[in-house]
Amino acid sequence: MLSKEIGLVALVAMALAGAVKVYDSGLTEKLRAGRDADLVVEIVAPSTPANGYSDIVRIAKNRDGHFYTDLMINRRNVNVLIDTGASILALRDSDAEAVGLYPKPADFKFPVNTANGQTMAARMMVQEIELGRLTVRDADVFILPDEQLAKNLLGMNVLSEMGRVEFNQAELIIEKPLGRTVPERTSATGQ
């Protein structure tokens, strides 16, 4: 009994040190069976330095062919559709309010095209976005009326800051390069 406990402690210690990848072992079976892998996210422990990446996030493709995940935006949970065709993170007005963003009617002055046609969006700044251990600070966001945006969209302004993005038939992978830090933005005066 004691040897099993020591083995488990050793396995956990190796995983934390990055010697062993920790993941949802049921991910492959869910994908092969075609079951709904809607929010299956695999966060791999820090990789071995040999591969050049420190953190890896894998997101399973949904049955509908898209990739969805939950992000922490300003410390609040928000579900998004990952959209490599979107330039900027886009949030529904109701979700923007849930993360502490309150645009005024006069802020909706940026024309954008959506699946529901052209509309006006408010442009604001999100303080922090987290996906697993990947973090982006001070990201631009477009806020659109709920009736004009069916799902929140995780756009390239955030994805490109997280690291290398690739996808295949089963999953989307985001890998943060070793030594990459989150850039801090400074004001126009340099302070």
PDB file of C-alpha atoms in Angstrom:
ATOM      1  CA  MET A   1       0.000   0.000   0.000  1.00  0.00           C
ATOM      2  CA  LEU A   2       2.770   2.439   0.943  1.00  0.00           C
ATOM      3  CA  SER A   3       4.654   1.707  -2.297  1.00  0.00           C
ATOM      4  CA  LYS A   4       1.551   2.633  -4.352  1.00  0.00           C
ATOM      5  CA  GLU A   5       1.285   5.947  -2.496  1.00  0.00           C
ATOM      6  CA  ILE A   6       4.991   6.662  -3.069  1.00  0.00           C
ATOM      7  CA  GLY A   7       4.582   5.803  -6.760  1.00  0.00           C
ATOM      8  CA  LEU A   8       1.608   8.147  -7.074  1.00  0.00           C
ATOM      9  CA  VAL A   9       3.513  10.956  -5.350  1.00  0.00           C
ATOM     10  CA  ALA A  10       6.474  10.359  -7.698  1.00  0.00           C
ATOM     11  CA  LEU A  11       4.193  10.437 -10.768  1.00  0.00           C
ATOM     12  CA  VAL A  12       2.604  13.711  -9.639  1.00  0.00           C
ATOM     13  CA  ALA A  13       6.052  15.206  -8.961  1.00  0.00           C
ATOM     14  CA  MET A  14       7.279  14.165 -12.450  1.00  0.00           C
ATOM     15  CA  ALA A  15       4.148  15.641 -14.033  1.00  0.00           C
ATOM     16  CA  LEU A  16       4.664  18.936 -12.259  1.00  0.00           C
ATOM     17  CA  ALA A  17       8.298  18.945 -13.373  1.00  0.00           C
ATOM     18  CA  GLY A  18       7.207  18.425 -16.980  1.00  0.00           C
ATOM     19  CA  ALA A  19       8.633  14.912 -17.263  1.00  0.00           C
ATOM     20  CA  VAL A  20       5.224  13.378 -17.934  1.00  0.00           C
ATOM     21  CA  LYS A  21       2.372  14.851 -19.940  1.00  0.00           C
ATOM     22  CA  VAL A  22      -0.903  14.952 -18.045  1.00  0.00           C
ATOM     23  CA  TYR A  23      -4.083  14.810 -20.112  1.00  0.00           C
ATOM     24  CA  ASP A  24      -7.596  13.500 -20.350  1.00  0.00           C
ATOM     25  CA  SER A  25      -7.028   9.920 -21.403  1.00  0.00           C
ATOM     26  CA  GLY A  26     -10.617   9.700 -22.654  1.00  0.00           C
ATOM     27  CA  LEU A  27     -10.108  12.423 -25.293  1.00  0.00           C
ATOM     28  CA  THR A  28      -9.002  10.061 -28.069  1.00  0.00           C
ATOM     29  CA  GLU A  29     -11.862   7.646 -27.433  1.00  0.00           C
ATOM     30  CA  LYS A  30     -14.427  10.477 -27.495  1.00  0.00           C
ATOM     31  CA  LEU A  31     -13.067  11.739 -30.789  1.00  0.00           C
ATOM     32  CA  ARG A  32     -12.937   8.279 -32.401  1.00  0.00           C
ATOM     33  CA  ALA A  33     -16.485   7.506 -31.293  1.00  0.00           C
ATOM     34  CA  GLY A  34     -17.701  10.818 -32.716  1.00  0.00           C
ATOM     35  CA  ARG A  35     -19.212  11.729 -29.376  1.00  0.00           C
ATOM     36  CA  ASP A  36     -19.707  15.332 -28.444  1.00  0.00           C
ATOM     37  CA  ALA A  37     -16.310  16.643 -27.397  1.00  0.00           C
ATOM     38  CA  ASP A  38     -17.762  20.139 -27.114  1.00  0.00           C
ATOM     39  CA  LEU A  39     -15.623  21.474 -24.275  1.00  0.00           C
ATOM     40  CA  VAL A  40     -12.895  18.867 -24.033  1.00  0.00           C
ATOM     41  CA  VAL A  41      -9.692  20.758 -23.395  1.00  0.00           C
ATOM     42  CA  GLU A  42      -6.401  19.080 -22.677  1.00  0.00           C
ATOM     43  CA  ILE A  43      -3.863  21.215 -20.853  1.00  0.00           C
ATOM     44  CA  VAL A  44      -0.487  19.565 -21.042  1.00  0.00           C
ATOM     45  CA  ALA A  45       1.993  20.140 -18.232  1.00  0.00           C
ATOM     46  CA  PRO A  46       5.135  22.092 -19.137  1.00  0.00           C
ATOM     47  CA  SER A  47       6.801  20.246 -21.994  1.00  0.00           C
ATOM     48  CA  THR A  48      10.369  19.120 -22.060  1.00  0.00           C
ATOM     49  CA  PRO A  49      12.617  21.983 -23.197  1.00  0.00           C
ATOM     50  CA  ALA A  50      13.727  19.930 -26.228  1.00  0.00           C
ATOM     51  CA  ASN A  51      10.523  20.694 -28.133  1.00  0.00           C
ATOM     52  CA  GLY A  52      10.846  24.476 -27.674  1.00  0.00           C
ATOM     53  CA  TYR A  53       7.436  24.968 -26.051  1.00  0.00           C
ATOM     54  CA  SER A  54       6.606  25.440 -22.385  1.00  0.00           C
ATOM     55  CA  ASP A  55       2.803  25.127 -22.352  1.00  0.00           C
ATOM     56  CA  ILE A  56       0.423  23.325 -24.678  1.00  0.00           C
ATOM     57  CA  VAL A  57      -3.383  23.481 -24.848  1.00  0.00           C
ATOM     58  CA  ARG A  58      -5.350  21.038 -27.012  1.00  0.00           C
ATOM     59  CA  ILE A  59      -9.002  21.641 -27.833  1.00  0.00           C
ATOM     60  CA  ALA A  60     -11.098  18.865 -29.371  1.00  0.00           C
ATOM     61  CA  LYS A  61     -13.190  19.612 -32.448  1.00  0.00           C
ATOM     62  CA  ASN A  62     -16.918  19.667 -31.793  1.00  0.00           C
ATOM     63  CA  ARG A  63     -19.336  17.521 -33.770  1.00  0.00           C
ATOM     64  CA  ASP A  64     -20.332  20.622 -35.745  1.00  0.00           C
ATOM     65  CA  GLY A  65     -16.737  21.006 -36.990  1.00  0.00           C
ATOM     66  CA  HIS A  66     -15.873  24.027 -34.830  1.00  0.00           C
ATOM     67  CA  PHE A  67     -13.643  24.503 -31.807  1.00  0.00           C
ATOM     68  CA  TYR A  68     -15.193  25.839 -28.585  1.00  0.00           C
ATOM     69  CA  THR A  69     -13.588  26.498 -25.231  1.00  0.00           C
ATOM     70  CA  ASP A  70     -14.075  28.331 -21.978  1.00  0.00           C
ATOM     71  CA  LEU A  71     -11.786  31.281 -21.260  1.00  0.00           C
ATOM     72  CA  MET A  72     -11.301  33.309 -18.134  1.00  0.00           C
ATOM     73  CA  ILE A  73     -11.783  36.949 -19.144  1.00  0.00           C
ATOM     74  CA  ASN A  74     -11.141  39.401 -16.322  1.00  0.00           C
ATOM     75  CA  ARG A  75     -11.454  36.403 -13.965  1.00  0.00           C
ATOM     76  CA  ARG A  76     -14.899  35.414 -15.275  1.00  0.00           C
ATOM     77  CA  ASN A  77     -15.740  32.302 -17.285  1.00  0.00           C
ATOM     78  CA  VAL A  78     -16.801  32.944 -20.909  1.00  0.00           C
ATOM     79  CA  ASN A  79     -17.528  30.367 -23.616  1.00  0.00           C
ATOM     80  CA  VAL A  80     -16.089  31.193 -27.060  1.00  0.00           C
ATOM     81  CA  LEU A  81     -15.930  29.827 -30.575  1.00  0.00           C
ATOM     82  CA  ILE A  82     -12.338  29.873 -31.819  1.00  0.00           C
ATOM     83  CA  ASP A  83     -12.411  31.784 -35.100  1.00  0.00           C
ATOM     84  CA  THR A  84      -9.113  32.146 -36.972  1.00  0.00           C
ATOM     85  CA  GLY A  85     -11.010  34.285 -39.482  1.00  0.00           C
ATOM     86  CA  ALA A  86     -11.838  36.890 -36.844  1.00  0.00           C
ATOM     87  CA  SER A  87      -9.232  39.607 -36.427  1.00  0.00           C
ATOM     88  CA  ILE A  88     -10.297  40.638 -32.934  1.00  0.00           C
ATOM     89  CA  LEU A  89     -11.932  39.012 -29.914  1.00  0.00           C
ATOM     90  CA  ALA A  90     -15.682  39.664 -30.147  1.00  0.00           C
ATOM     91  CA  LEU A  91     -18.059  39.447 -27.200  1.00  0.00           C
ATOM     92  CA  ARG A  92     -21.810  39.565 -26.994  1.00  0.00           C
ATOM     93  CA  ASP A  93     -22.998  42.610 -25.045  1.00  0.00           C
ATOM     94  CA  SER A  94     -24.414  40.449 -22.219  1.00  0.00           C
ATOM     95  CA  ASP A  95     -21.116  38.567 -21.805  1.00  0.00           C
ATOM     96  CA  ALA A  96     -19.137  41.811 -21.926  1.00  0.00           C
ATOM     97  CA  GLU A  97     -21.177  43.084 -18.988  1.00  0.00           C
ATOM     98  CA  ALA A  98     -20.527  39.825 -17.119  1.00  0.00           C
ATOM     99  CA  VAL A  99     -16.751  40.472 -17.370  1.00  0.00           C
ATOM    100  CA  GLY A 100     -17.053  44.110 -16.298  1.00  0.00           C
ATOM    101  CA  LEU A 101     -17.178  45.915 -19.665  1.00  0.00           C
ATOM    102  CA  TYR A 102     -19.987  48.449 -19.987  1.00  0.00           C
ATOM    103  CA  PRO A 103     -19.942  50.306 -23.314  1.00  0.00           C
ATOM    104  CA  LYS A 104     -22.133  53.367 -23.693  1.00  0.00           C
ATOM    105  CA  PRO A 105     -24.473  53.649 -26.698  1.00  0.00           C
ATOM    106  CA  ALA A 106     -22.095  56.240 -28.225  1.00  0.00           C
ATOM    107  CA  ASP A 107     -19.237  53.657 -28.102  1.00  0.00           C
ATOM    108  CA  PHE A 108     -20.929  51.538 -30.798  1.00  0.00           C
ATOM    109  CA  LYS A 109     -19.267  53.374 -33.685  1.00  0.00           C
ATOM    110  CA  PHE A 110     -17.145  50.735 -35.436  1.00  0.00           C
ATOM    111  CA  PRO A 111     -18.780  49.040 -38.450  1.00  0.00           C
ATOM    112  CA  VAL A 112     -18.283  45.259 -38.534  1.00  0.00           C
ATOM    113  CA  ASN A 113     -19.628  42.479 -40.733  1.00  0.00           C
ATOM    114  CA  THR A 114     -21.186  39.431 -39.076  1.00  0.00           C
ATOM    115  CA  ALA A 115     -23.118  36.416 -40.283  1.00  0.00           C
ATOM    116  CA  ASN A 116     -26.220  38.486 -39.503  1.00  0.00           C
ATOM    117  CA  GLY A 117     -25.099  41.409 -41.650  1.00  0.00           C
ATOM    118  CA  GLN A 118     -23.320  44.666 -40.899  1.00  0.00           C
ATOM    119  CA  THR A 119     -23.654  46.212 -37.446  1.00  0.00           C
ATOM    120  CA  MET A 120     -21.853  48.627 -35.171  1.00  0.00           C
ATOM    121  CA  ALA A 121     -19.488  47.487 -32.432  1.00  0.00           C
ATOM    122  CA  ALA A 122     -17.901  49.127 -29.414  1.00  0.00           C
ATOM    123  CA  ARG A 123     -14.141  48.724 -29.065  1.00  0.00           C
ATOM    124  CA  MET A 124     -12.782  48.274 -25.549  1.00  0.00           C
ATOM    125  CA  MET A 125      -9.845  46.654 -23.737  1.00  0.00           C
ATOM    126  CA  VAL A 126      -9.875  43.402 -21.761  1.00  0.00           C
ATOM    127  CA  GLN A 127      -7.375  43.372 -18.892  1.00  0.00           C
ATOM    128  CA  GLU A 128      -6.663  39.632 -18.834  1.00  0.00           C
ATOM    129  CA  ILE A 129      -7.557  36.507 -20.797  1.00  0.00           C
ATOM    130  CA  GLU A 130      -6.567  33.035 -19.592  1.00  0.00           C
ATOM    131  CA  LEU A 131      -6.783  29.665 -21.310  1.00  0.00           C
ATOM    132  CA  GLY A 132      -5.210  27.092 -19.044  1.00  0.00           C
ATOM    133  CA  ARG A 133      -1.729  28.442 -18.309  1.00  0.00           C
ATOM    134  CA  LEU A 134      -1.730  30.740 -21.345  1.00  0.00           C
ATOM    135  CA  THR A 135      -2.366  34.393 -20.499  1.00  0.00           C
ATOM    136  CA  VAL A 136      -2.832  37.512 -22.617  1.00  0.00           C
ATOM    137  CA  ARG A 137      -3.105  40.977 -21.095  1.00  0.00           C
ATOM    138  CA  ASP A 138      -4.576  44.204 -22.459  1.00  0.00           C
ATOM    139  CA  ALA A 139      -6.339  42.765 -25.507  1.00  0.00           C
ATOM    140  CA  ASP A 140      -8.686  44.701 -27.771  1.00  0.00           C
ATOM    141  CA  VAL A 141     -12.256  43.446 -27.916  1.00  0.00           C
ATOM    142  CA  PHE A 142     -15.258  44.317 -30.054  1.00  0.00           C
ATOM    143  CA  ILE A 143     -18.577  44.253 -28.228  1.00  0.00           C
ATOM    144  CA  LEU A 144     -21.645  43.589 -30.340  1.00  0.00           C
ATOM    145  CA  PRO A 145     -25.375  43.530 -29.565  1.00  0.00           C
ATOM    146  CA  ASP A 146     -26.475  40.012 -28.576  1.00  0.00           C
ATOM    147  CA  GLU A 147     -28.867  39.767 -31.524  1.00  0.00           C
ATOM    148  CA  GLN A 148     -25.987  40.423 -33.963  1.00  0.00           C
ATOM    149  CA  LEU A 149     -23.513  37.879 -32.534  1.00  0.00           C
ATOM    150  CA  ALA A 150     -24.668  34.310 -31.892  1.00  0.00           C
ATOM    151  CA  LYS A 151     -21.430  33.200 -30.142  1.00  0.00           C
ATOM    152  CA  ASN A 152     -18.465  34.991 -28.618  1.00  0.00           C
ATOM    153  CA  LEU A 153     -15.473  34.748 -30.980  1.00  0.00           C
ATOM    154  CA  LEU A 154     -11.861  34.210 -29.950  1.00  0.00           C
ATOM    155  CA  GLY A 155      -9.997  36.077 -32.677  1.00  0.00           C
ATOM    156  CA  MET A 156      -6.428  36.216 -33.912  1.00  0.00           C
ATOM    157  CA  ASN A 157      -5.399  39.203 -31.770  1.00  0.00           C
ATOM    158  CA  VAL A 158      -5.576  36.887 -28.739  1.00  0.00           C
ATOM    159  CA  LEU A 159      -4.605  33.592 -30.397  1.00  0.00           C
ATOM    160  CA  SER A 160      -1.395  35.021 -31.875  1.00  0.00           C
ATOM    161  CA  GLU A 161      -0.371  36.371 -28.453  1.00  0.00           C
ATOM    162  CA  MET A 162      -0.906  32.941 -26.872  1.00  0.00           C
ATOM    163  CA  GLY A 163       1.600  31.220 -29.149  1.00  0.00           C
ATOM    164  CA  ARG A 164       1.740  28.935 -32.143  1.00  0.00           C
ATOM    165  CA  VAL A 165      -1.675  27.751 -33.346  1.00  0.00           C
ATOM    166  CA  GLU A 166      -2.279  24.700 -35.494  1.00  0.00           C
ATOM    167  CA  PHE A 167      -5.205  22.418 -36.095  1.00  0.00           C
ATOM    168  CA  ASN A 168      -6.010  19.113 -37.729  1.00  0.00           C
ATOM    169  CA  GLN A 169      -9.143  17.016 -38.224  1.00  0.00           C
ATOM    170  CA  ALA A 170      -9.511  16.269 -34.521  1.00  0.00           C
ATOM    171  CA  GLU A 171      -8.067  19.136 -32.502  1.00  0.00           C
ATOM    172  CA  LEU A 172      -6.711  22.662 -32.283  1.00  0.00           C
ATOM    173  CA  ILE A 173      -3.333  23.046 -30.560  1.00  0.00           C
ATOM    174  CA  ILE A 174      -1.894  26.199 -29.000  1.00  0.00           C
ATOM    175  CA  GLU A 175       1.759  26.056 -27.952  1.00  0.00           C
ATOM    176  CA  LYS A 176       3.554  28.825 -26.062  1.00  0.00           C
ATOM    177  CA  PRO A 177       7.255  29.062 -27.026  1.00  0.00           C
ATOM    178  CA  LEU A 178       9.791  28.669 -24.211  1.00  0.00           C
ATOM    179  CA  GLY A 179      10.872  31.931 -22.674  1.00  0.00           C
ATOM    180  CA  ARG A 180       7.991  33.896 -24.182  1.00  0.00           C
ATOM    181  CA  THR A 181       6.602  36.347 -21.705  1.00  0.00           C
ATOM    182  CA  VAL A 182       3.353  38.237 -21.807  1.00  0.00           C
ATOM    183  CA  PRO A 183       4.123  41.693 -23.224  1.00  0.00           C
ATOM    184  CA  GLU A 184       3.092  44.649 -21.107  1.00  0.00           C
ATOM    185  CA  ARG A 185       1.552  47.558 -22.958  1.00  0.00           C
ATOM    186  CA  THR A 186       2.627  51.075 -22.126  1.00  0.00           C
ATOM    187  CA  SER A 187       0.724  54.276 -22.599  1.00  0.00           C
ATOM    188  CA  ALA A 188       1.418  56.690 -25.454  1.00  0.00           C
ATOM    189  CA  THR A 189       3.653  58.689 -23.115  1.00  0.00           C
ATOM    190  CA  GLY A 190       5.755  55.583 -22.410  1.00  0.00           C
ATOM    191  CA  GLN A 191       4.702  55.329 -18.741  1.00  0.00           C
TER     192      GLN A 191
END
